[in-house]
Coordinates of C-alpha atoms and ligand atoms in Angstrom, one line a residue:
M1 CA -13.9 19.5 24.9
V2 CA -13.7 16.5 22.6
H3 CA -11.7 13.6 24.0
L4 CA -9.4 12.2 21.3
E5 CA -10.0 8.6 22.4
S6 CA -13.7 8.9 21.6
Q7 CA -12.8 9.9 18.0
V8 CA -11.3 6.5 17.3
P9 CA -13.9 3.9 16.4
A10 CA -14.0 0.4 17.9
L11 CA -11.8 -1.5 15.6
T12 CA -12.1 -5.1 16.6
T13 CA -14.2 -5.9 13.5
Y14 CA -12.2 -3.8 11.1
F15 CA -10.1 -6.1 8.9
D16 CA -9.3 -3.7 6.0
T17 CA -5.9 -2.1 7.0
S18 CA -4.7 -2.5 3.4
A19 CA -7.4 -0.1 2.3
T20 CA -6.8 2.5 5.1
T21 CA -6.6 2.9 8.8
P22 CA -8.0 5.4 11.3
A23 CA -5.4 7.7 12.8
A24 CA -4.1 6.4 16.2
V25 CA -4.9 8.5 19.3
E26 CA -1.2 9.4 19.7
V27 CA -1.2 10.6 16.0
L28 CA -4.3 12.8 16.7
E29 CA -2.5 14.2 19.8
A30 CA 0.7 14.9 17.9
M31 CA -1.4 16.7 15.2
T32 CA -3.4 18.6 17.7
Y33 CA -0.2 19.8 19.3
A34 CA 1.3 20.8 15.9
Q35 CA -1.9 22.5 14.9
S36 CA -1.9 24.7 18.0
T37 CA 1.9 25.4 18.1
A38 CA 3.0 25.2 14.4
W39 CA 0.1 26.2 12.3
A40 CA 1.9 29.1 10.5
N41 CA 3.5 29.0 7.1
P42 CA 7.0 27.5 7.5
S43 CA 8.4 29.9 4.9
S44 CA 7.3 33.0 6.9
L45 CA 10.2 34.8 8.6
H46 CA 8.4 35.7 11.8
S47 CA 8.6 33.7 14.9
L48 CA 5.3 31.8 14.2
G49 CA 6.7 30.8 10.8
L50 CA 10.0 29.7 12.4
A51 CA 8.1 27.5 14.9
A52 CA 6.3 25.8 12.0
A53 CA 9.6 25.4 10.1
E54 CA 11.1 23.8 13.2
Q55 CA 8.2 21.4 13.6
L56 CA 8.4 20.5 9.9
E57 CA 12.1 19.8 10.3
R58 CA 11.6 17.7 13.4
S59 CA 9.0 15.5 11.6
R60 CA 11.3 15.2 8.5
L61 CA 14.2 14.1 10.7
S62 CA 12.0 11.6 12.6
L63 CA 10.7 10.1 9.3
A64 CA 14.2 10.0 7.8
A65 CA 15.5 8.2 10.9
G66 CA 12.6 5.7 10.7
L67 CA 13.3 5.0 7.1
D68 CA 17.1 5.2 7.3
C69 CA 17.4 7.9 4.7
E70 CA 18.9 11.4 4.5
P71 CA 16.3 14.1 5.5
D72 CA 16.8 15.9 2.1
E73 CA 16.0 12.6 0.3
L74 CA 12.4 12.9 1.6
V75 CA 9.9 14.8 -0.5
V76 CA 6.5 15.3 1.0
T77 CA 3.5 14.5 -1.2
S78 CA -0.3 14.2 -0.7
G79 CA -0.2 10.4 -0.6
G80 CA 0.9 7.3 -2.5
T81 CA -0.7 8.2 -5.9
E82 CA 1.1 11.6 -6.0
A83 CA 4.4 10.1 -4.9
I84 CA 4.2 7.5 -7.7
H85 CA 3.4 10.1 -10.3
L86 CA 6.2 12.3 -9.1
A87 CA 8.6 9.4 -9.1
L88 CA 7.9 8.2 -12.6
L89 CA 7.1 11.5 -14.4
G90 CA 9.6 13.4 -12.4
A91 CA 12.5 11.0 -13.0
A92 CA 11.5 10.4 -16.7
A93 CA 11.7 14.1 -17.4
G94 CA 15.4 14.0 -17.0
L95 CA 15.9 11.0 -19.3
T96 CA 15.7 10.5 -23.1
P97 CA 12.3 8.8 -23.7
G98 CA 12.9 5.0 -23.6
R99 CA 11.2 2.0 -22.0
L100 CA 9.5 1.8 -18.6
V101 CA 9.3 -1.8 -17.2
I102 CA 6.5 -2.5 -14.6
S103 CA 5.2 -5.7 -13.1
A104 CA 1.9 -7.3 -14.0
V105 CA 0.4 -6.6 -10.6
E106 CA 0.9 -2.8 -10.2
H107 CA -1.5 -0.5 -8.5
P108 CA -3.7 1.6 -10.9
A109 CA -1.7 4.7 -9.8
T110 CA 1.4 3.2 -11.5
L111 CA -0.6 2.2 -14.5
A112 CA -2.0 5.8 -14.8
A113 CA 1.5 7.3 -14.6
A114 CA 2.8 4.8 -17.1
A115 CA 0.0 5.8 -19.5
Q116 CA 1.1 9.4 -19.2
L117 CA 4.7 8.4 -20.0
Q118 CA 3.4 6.6 -23.1
Q119 CA 1.9 9.9 -24.3
R120 CA 5.4 11.4 -23.9
G121 CA 7.1 8.9 -26.2
W122 CA 7.9 6.1 -23.7
S123 CA 7.0 2.5 -24.3
V124 CA 5.9 0.3 -21.4
K125 CA 6.6 -3.4 -21.0
T126 CA 5.1 -5.6 -18.3
V127 CA 7.0 -8.4 -16.5
P128 CA 4.7 -11.4 -15.8
V129 CA 4.3 -12.9 -12.3
D130 CA 3.9 -16.5 -11.2
K131 CA 0.9 -18.1 -9.4
R132 CA 2.1 -16.5 -6.1
G133 CA 2.3 -13.0 -7.6
L134 CA 6.1 -13.0 -7.7
L135 CA 8.0 -11.4 -10.5
D136 CA 9.6 -13.5 -13.2
L137 CA 13.2 -12.4 -12.7
D138 CA 14.4 -14.0 -15.9
A139 CA 11.9 -12.0 -17.9
L140 CA 13.0 -8.9 -16.0
D141 CA 16.6 -9.7 -16.9
G142 CA 15.6 -9.9 -20.6
L143 CA 14.1 -6.4 -20.4
L144 CA 17.0 -4.8 -18.6
V145 CA 18.6 -3.7 -21.8
P146 CA 18.3 -0.6 -23.9
P147 CA 15.9 1.2 -24.4
T148 CA 14.8 0.4 -20.8
R149 CA 15.6 3.4 -18.6
L150 CA 13.2 3.1 -15.7
V151 CA 11.6 0.2 -13.7
S152 CA 8.7 0.5 -11.3
V153 CA 7.8 -2.4 -9.0
I154 CA 5.1 -2.7 -6.3
W155 CA 7.0 -4.1 -3.3
G156 CA 3.9 -5.3 -1.3
Q157 CA 0.9 -6.1 -3.5
S158 CA -2.3 -4.7 -1.9
E159 CA -4.6 -7.4 -3.2
V160 CA -2.7 -10.7 -3.0
G161 CA 0.0 -9.7 -0.4
S162 CA 3.0 -10.7 -2.4
L163 CA 6.4 -9.1 -1.4
Q164 CA 8.7 -8.8 -4.3
P165 CA 12.4 -9.7 -3.8
I166 CA 13.3 -6.0 -3.9
E167 CA 17.0 -6.4 -3.2
A168 CA 17.4 -8.9 -6.1
I169 CA 15.4 -6.6 -8.4
G170 CA 17.4 -3.6 -7.3
A171 CA 20.8 -5.3 -7.8
R172 CA 19.8 -6.2 -11.3
C173 CA 18.7 -2.7 -12.1
R174 CA 21.9 -1.3 -10.7
R175 CA 24.0 -3.6 -12.8
A176 CA 22.0 -2.6 -15.9
G177 CA 22.3 1.1 -15.0
V178 CA 18.5 1.5 -14.9
L179 CA 16.6 3.6 -12.3
L180 CA 14.3 1.7 -10.0
H181 CA 11.1 3.1 -8.3
V182 CA 9.5 1.0 -5.6
D183 CA 5.8 1.4 -4.6
A184 CA 6.1 0.7 -0.9
V185 CA 2.7 2.1 0.1
Q186 CA 1.7 -1.3 1.6
V187 CA 5.1 -1.9 3.2
V188 CA 5.9 1.4 5.1
G189 CA 4.9 0.7 8.7
Q190 CA 4.6 -3.1 8.1
L191 CA 8.3 -4.0 7.6
P192 CA 11.5 -2.2 8.4
I193 CA 12.8 0.0 5.6
T194 CA 16.5 0.9 5.3
F195 CA 16.6 3.1 2.3
R196 CA 20.3 3.8 2.7
Q197 CA 21.1 0.1 2.2
L198 CA 18.6 -0.7 -0.5
P199 CA 19.5 -0.6 -4.2
I200 CA 16.5 1.6 -4.9
D201 CA 16.4 5.1 -6.4
L202 CA 12.9 6.1 -5.6
L203 CA 10.4 4.8 -3.0
S204 CA 6.8 5.8 -2.4
G205 CA 4.7 5.6 0.8
A206 CA 1.5 6.9 2.4
A207 CA 0.6 7.7 6.0
H208 CA -2.9 6.4 6.0
K209 CA -2.0 2.8 5.8
L210 CA -0.2 2.9 9.2
Q211 CA -2.6 4.8 11.4
G212 CA -1.4 8.2 10.1
P213 CA -3.6 10.9 8.6
R214 CA -5.0 10.8 5.1
G215 CA -3.6 13.3 2.6
I216 CA 0.1 12.9 3.3
G217 CA 2.7 10.6 1.7
L218 CA 6.3 10.7 0.8
L219 CA 8.7 10.0 -2.0
L220 CA 12.3 9.1 -1.1
V221 CA 14.7 10.3 -3.8
R222 CA 18.2 9.0 -3.8
R223 CA 20.7 11.9 -3.2
G224 CA 22.1 13.1 -6.5
L225 CA 19.1 12.0 -8.6
A226 CA 17.2 15.0 -10.1
I227 CA 13.5 14.8 -10.4
Q228 CA 11.3 17.4 -12.1
S229 CA 8.6 18.9 -9.9
Q230 CA 5.1 18.1 -11.1
L231 CA 3.6 20.9 -9.1
G232 CA 5.3 24.2 -9.6
G233 CA 5.1 26.9 -7.0
G234 CA 7.1 28.4 -4.2
G235 CA 10.1 26.0 -4.5
Q236 CA 9.3 24.0 -1.4
E237 CA 10.8 20.5 -0.9
G238 CA 14.0 21.5 -2.5
G239 CA 12.1 22.7 -5.6
R240 CA 10.7 19.2 -6.1
R241 CA 7.1 19.9 -5.0
G242 CA 5.5 23.3 -4.8
G243 CA 2.9 24.2 -2.2
T244 CA 2.9 25.3 1.5
E245 CA 4.0 22.3 3.5
P246 CA 1.4 20.3 5.4
V247 CA 3.2 20.7 8.8
V248 CA 0.4 19.2 10.9
L249 CA -0.1 16.1 8.6
L250 CA 3.6 15.5 8.5
S251 CA 3.8 15.5 12.3
G252 CA 1.0 12.8 12.3
F253 CA 2.9 10.8 9.7
A254 CA 6.1 10.9 11.8
K255 CA 4.2 9.8 14.9
A256 CA 2.5 7.0 13.0
L257 CA 5.8 5.6 11.7
E258 CA 7.3 5.8 15.2
L259 CA 4.4 3.9 16.6
S260 CA 4.6 1.3 13.9
H261 CA 8.2 0.5 14.9
A262 CA 7.0 -0.2 18.4
C263 CA 4.3 -2.7 17.3
P264 CA 5.0 -6.4 17.4
S265 CA 4.7 -8.2 14.0
P266 CA 1.1 -9.2 13.2
A267 CA 2.3 -12.4 11.4
P268 CA 1.7 -14.8 14.3
L269 CA -1.9 -13.6 14.7
R270 CA -2.4 -13.6 10.9
D271 CA -1.1 -17.2 10.7
S272 CA -3.4 -18.4 13.4
L273 CA -6.4 -16.7 11.6
L274 CA -5.3 -18.1 8.2
N275 CA -5.1 -21.7 9.6
R276 CA -8.6 -21.4 10.9
L277 CA -10.0 -19.9 7.7
L278 CA -8.4 -22.5 5.5
R279 CA -10.4 -25.2 7.5
L280 CA -13.6 -23.7 6.2
P281 CA -15.0 -25.6 3.1
G282 CA -14.4 -23.9 -0.2
V283 CA -11.7 -21.4 1.2
R284 CA -8.2 -21.4 -0.2
L285 CA -5.3 -19.0 -0.2
S286 CA -4.3 -16.8 -3.2
G287 CA -0.9 -15.2 -3.5
P288 CA 2.2 -16.4 -1.6
P289 CA 2.1 -18.6 1.5
P290 CA 2.9 -16.9 4.8
G291 CA 6.6 -16.2 5.1
D292 CA 9.1 -13.8 3.7
S293 CA 7.2 -13.4 0.4
R294 CA 3.9 -12.2 2.0
L295 CA 3.0 -8.9 3.8
P296 CA 2.8 -9.9 7.5
H297 CA -0.7 -8.6 8.1
H298 CA -2.3 -9.8 4.9
I299 CA -4.6 -12.7 3.9
S300 CA -6.1 -13.1 0.5
L301 CA -8.5 -15.9 -0.1
L302 CA -10.5 -17.4 -3.0
V303 CA -13.9 -18.6 -2.0
S304 CA -16.1 -21.2 -3.7
S305 CA -18.9 -23.5 -2.9
E306 CA -18.0 -27.0 -1.8
A307 CA -18.7 -28.1 -5.3
G308 CA -16.0 -25.7 -6.5
Q309 CA -18.2 -23.0 -8.0
P310 CA -16.6 -19.6 -7.3
L311 CA -18.7 -17.3 -5.1
S312 CA -18.8 -13.6 -5.6
G313 CA -16.3 -11.8 -3.3
R314 CA -18.3 -8.6 -3.5
H315 CA -21.4 -10.4 -2.3
L316 CA -19.5 -12.0 0.6
V317 CA -18.1 -8.6 1.6
R318 CA -21.6 -7.1 1.7
E319 CA -22.9 -10.0 3.7
L320 CA -20.0 -9.8 6.1
S321 CA -20.6 -6.1 6.4
R322 CA -24.2 -6.9 7.5
Q323 CA -22.7 -9.0 10.2
G324 CA -20.6 -6.0 11.3
F325 CA -17.3 -6.9 9.7
A326 CA -15.2 -4.6 7.4
L327 CA -13.0 -6.3 4.9
S328 CA -12.5 -6.2 1.2
S329 CA -13.3 -8.3 -1.9
G330 CA -9.7 -7.7 -3.0
S331 CA -11.0 -7.4 -6.6
A332 CA -11.1 -4.2 -8.5
C333 CA -13.6 -3.5 -11.2
S334 CA -11.8 -3.7 -14.5
S335 CA -12.4 -1.1 -17.2
S336 CA -14.8 -3.4 -18.8
G337 CA -17.0 -3.3 -15.7
S338 CA -16.3 -6.9 -14.8
A339 CA -16.0 -7.8 -11.1
A340 CA -13.0 -10.1 -12.0
S341 CA -9.7 -8.8 -10.6
P342 CA -7.0 -8.1 -13.2
V343 CA -4.4 -8.8 -10.5
L344 CA -5.8 -12.3 -9.8
Q345 CA -6.1 -12.9 -13.6
S346 CA -2.4 -12.0 -13.9
L347 CA -1.7 -14.8 -11.4
G348 CA -3.4 -17.2 -13.8
Y349 CA -6.8 -17.5 -12.3
S350 CA -9.9 -17.7 -14.4
E351 CA -12.4 -14.8 -14.7
A352 CA -14.8 -16.5 -12.3
E353 CA -12.1 -17.3 -9.8
A354 CA -10.8 -13.7 -10.1
A355 CA -14.2 -12.4 -9.0
S356 CA -14.1 -14.6 -5.8
G357 CA -11.4 -12.9 -3.9
L358 CA -11.6 -11.9 -0.2
R359 CA -8.9 -9.8 1.5
I360 CA -8.4 -9.7 5.2
S361 CA -5.8 -7.3 6.6
L362 CA -5.0 -7.1 10.3
G363 CA -4.2 -4.0 12.3
P364 CA -2.1 -3.5 15.4
W365 CA -5.4 -3.2 17.4
H366 CA -6.4 -6.9 16.8
R367 CA -6.2 -9.4 19.7
P368 CA -6.5 -13.2 19.4
T369 CA -10.1 -13.0 20.7
D370 CA -11.1 -10.7 17.8
L371 CA -10.6 -13.6 15.4
D372 CA -13.2 -16.0 16.6
A373 CA -16.1 -13.8 15.6
L374 CA -14.7 -13.2 12.1
V375 CA -14.2 -17.0 11.5
E376 CA -17.8 -17.7 12.7
A377 CA -19.2 -14.9 10.6
L378 CA -17.5 -16.1 7.4
Q379 CA -18.7 -19.6 8.1
F380 CA -22.2 -18.4 8.5
V381 CA -22.1 -16.1 5.4
L382 CA -20.5 -18.9 3.3
A383 CA -23.2 -21.3 4.3
S384 CA -26.0 -18.9 3.3
S385 CA -24.3 -17.8 0.1
V386 CA -23.9 -21.4 -1.1
A387 CA -27.6 -21.8 -0.4
S388 CA -28.5 -18.9 -2.8
A389 CA -29.1 -19.8 -6.4
D390 CA -26.4 -17.9 -8.3
P391 CA -24.1 -16.4 -5.8
L392 CA -21.4 -15.3 -8.2
T393 CA -23.8 -13.0 -10.0
A394 CA -25.8 -12.2 -6.9
N395 CA -24.8 -8.5 -7.3
A396 CA -22.3 -7.4 -9.8
S397 CA -22.6 -3.7 -9.1
S398 CA -19.3 -2.4 -7.8
R399 CA -17.1 0.5 -7.0
S400 CA -14.0 0.8 -9.1
A401 CA -11.2 1.7 -6.7
Q402 CA -8.4 -0.7 -6.0
R403 CA -7.1 0.0 -2.6
Ligands
PLP501 C1 0.3 -0.5 -3.3 C2 -0.4 0.8 -3.4 N1 0.1 1.8 -4.1 C3 -0.4 3.0 -4.2 C4 -1.6 3.3 -3.5 C5 -2.2 4.7 -3.6 O1 -2.0 5.3 -2.4 P1 -2.9 6.6 -2.0 O2 -4.3 6.0 -1.8 O3 -2.3 7.0 -0.7 O4 -2.9 7.6 -3.0 C6 -2.2 2.3 -2.7 C7 -3.5 2.6 -2.0 O5 -4.3 1.7 -1.8 C8 -1.6 1.0 -2.6 O6 -2.1 0.1 -1.9

């Protein structure tokens, strides 16, 4: 007999919540229960199928209550990437090809969906952001005219933590009669979402960022808005996404969202950590200051030698990993293979600065005492990196995923 507690790793040194999280024990328990009682196909007419359909409906109702939407506004997907593709390609299918407007700091999933729309006759325009990573609303206003038909904005930016003023953006889109999709993958579970009250047409989320399972996400679709299924099949999800529904994973997602609502905000802990990190020589904040415009669990730093020479974020991440800490460089490998982050470059940082990012994202498991060791480890790693001859180019090999 495996005890579920023993399946969850010790997390005190895991500071990479924005990349992913392990499923909470309660989530594993909910999924184990669903797996044993509701494993059948929810479309089957026998009693086992009905039990699965009931469990599916319970999870859908719970998620809808947690996000303040109608249960039939929720379409199950395999994660954030699929939800974003379904939102943009599915909504665009019902429109005459026109212009899609996105921000300069979108996740690669949105860029990939936008590229597909371009192949279908759409044009794509990018709205610039300021030094904090916040959208230029005047530039957006200028683009909310024909042929713009669709806007997609990342609500919480994974790398620099910026939270866009989504209500102001939504109000503008509504006035212009333009559909708005919001990538809320980093926001679901971190901040309350009241879909009913938001001027948003489509919203994407994923369970694995909030201690839910991997492989399940959702797209909220405003009632009355038709989207074309991108996966044909048995007509599941109101004909919007084919495939036998992942009942067990959805029960885990519902439990994870419920747990997230019971968690206190990580902001006070984050602020205390940030204050201490900013006292280290060569460390400064990128993205917005703590407050309403930053994800509450998120810190993004730029790191340089005391002389001001940017250090390699990737190198620091690897060194910190040797000390037992998991965090992220916050920089994605660009298509050119450079370690410089396109997101940081969009904020106006130089190529060298854009390769010196560090991202620290807290989880609900962190306690004040977990922070001391991280600050000490970063201090140690910084001192040894500054001592090395060419730290920025210390190791340029990289993985290419932006998380
Ligand atoms: C803001 C944002 N959007 C989309 C995604 C893609 O989500 P998934 O990995 O669940 O497909 C991520 C994942 O890191 C993300 O952070």
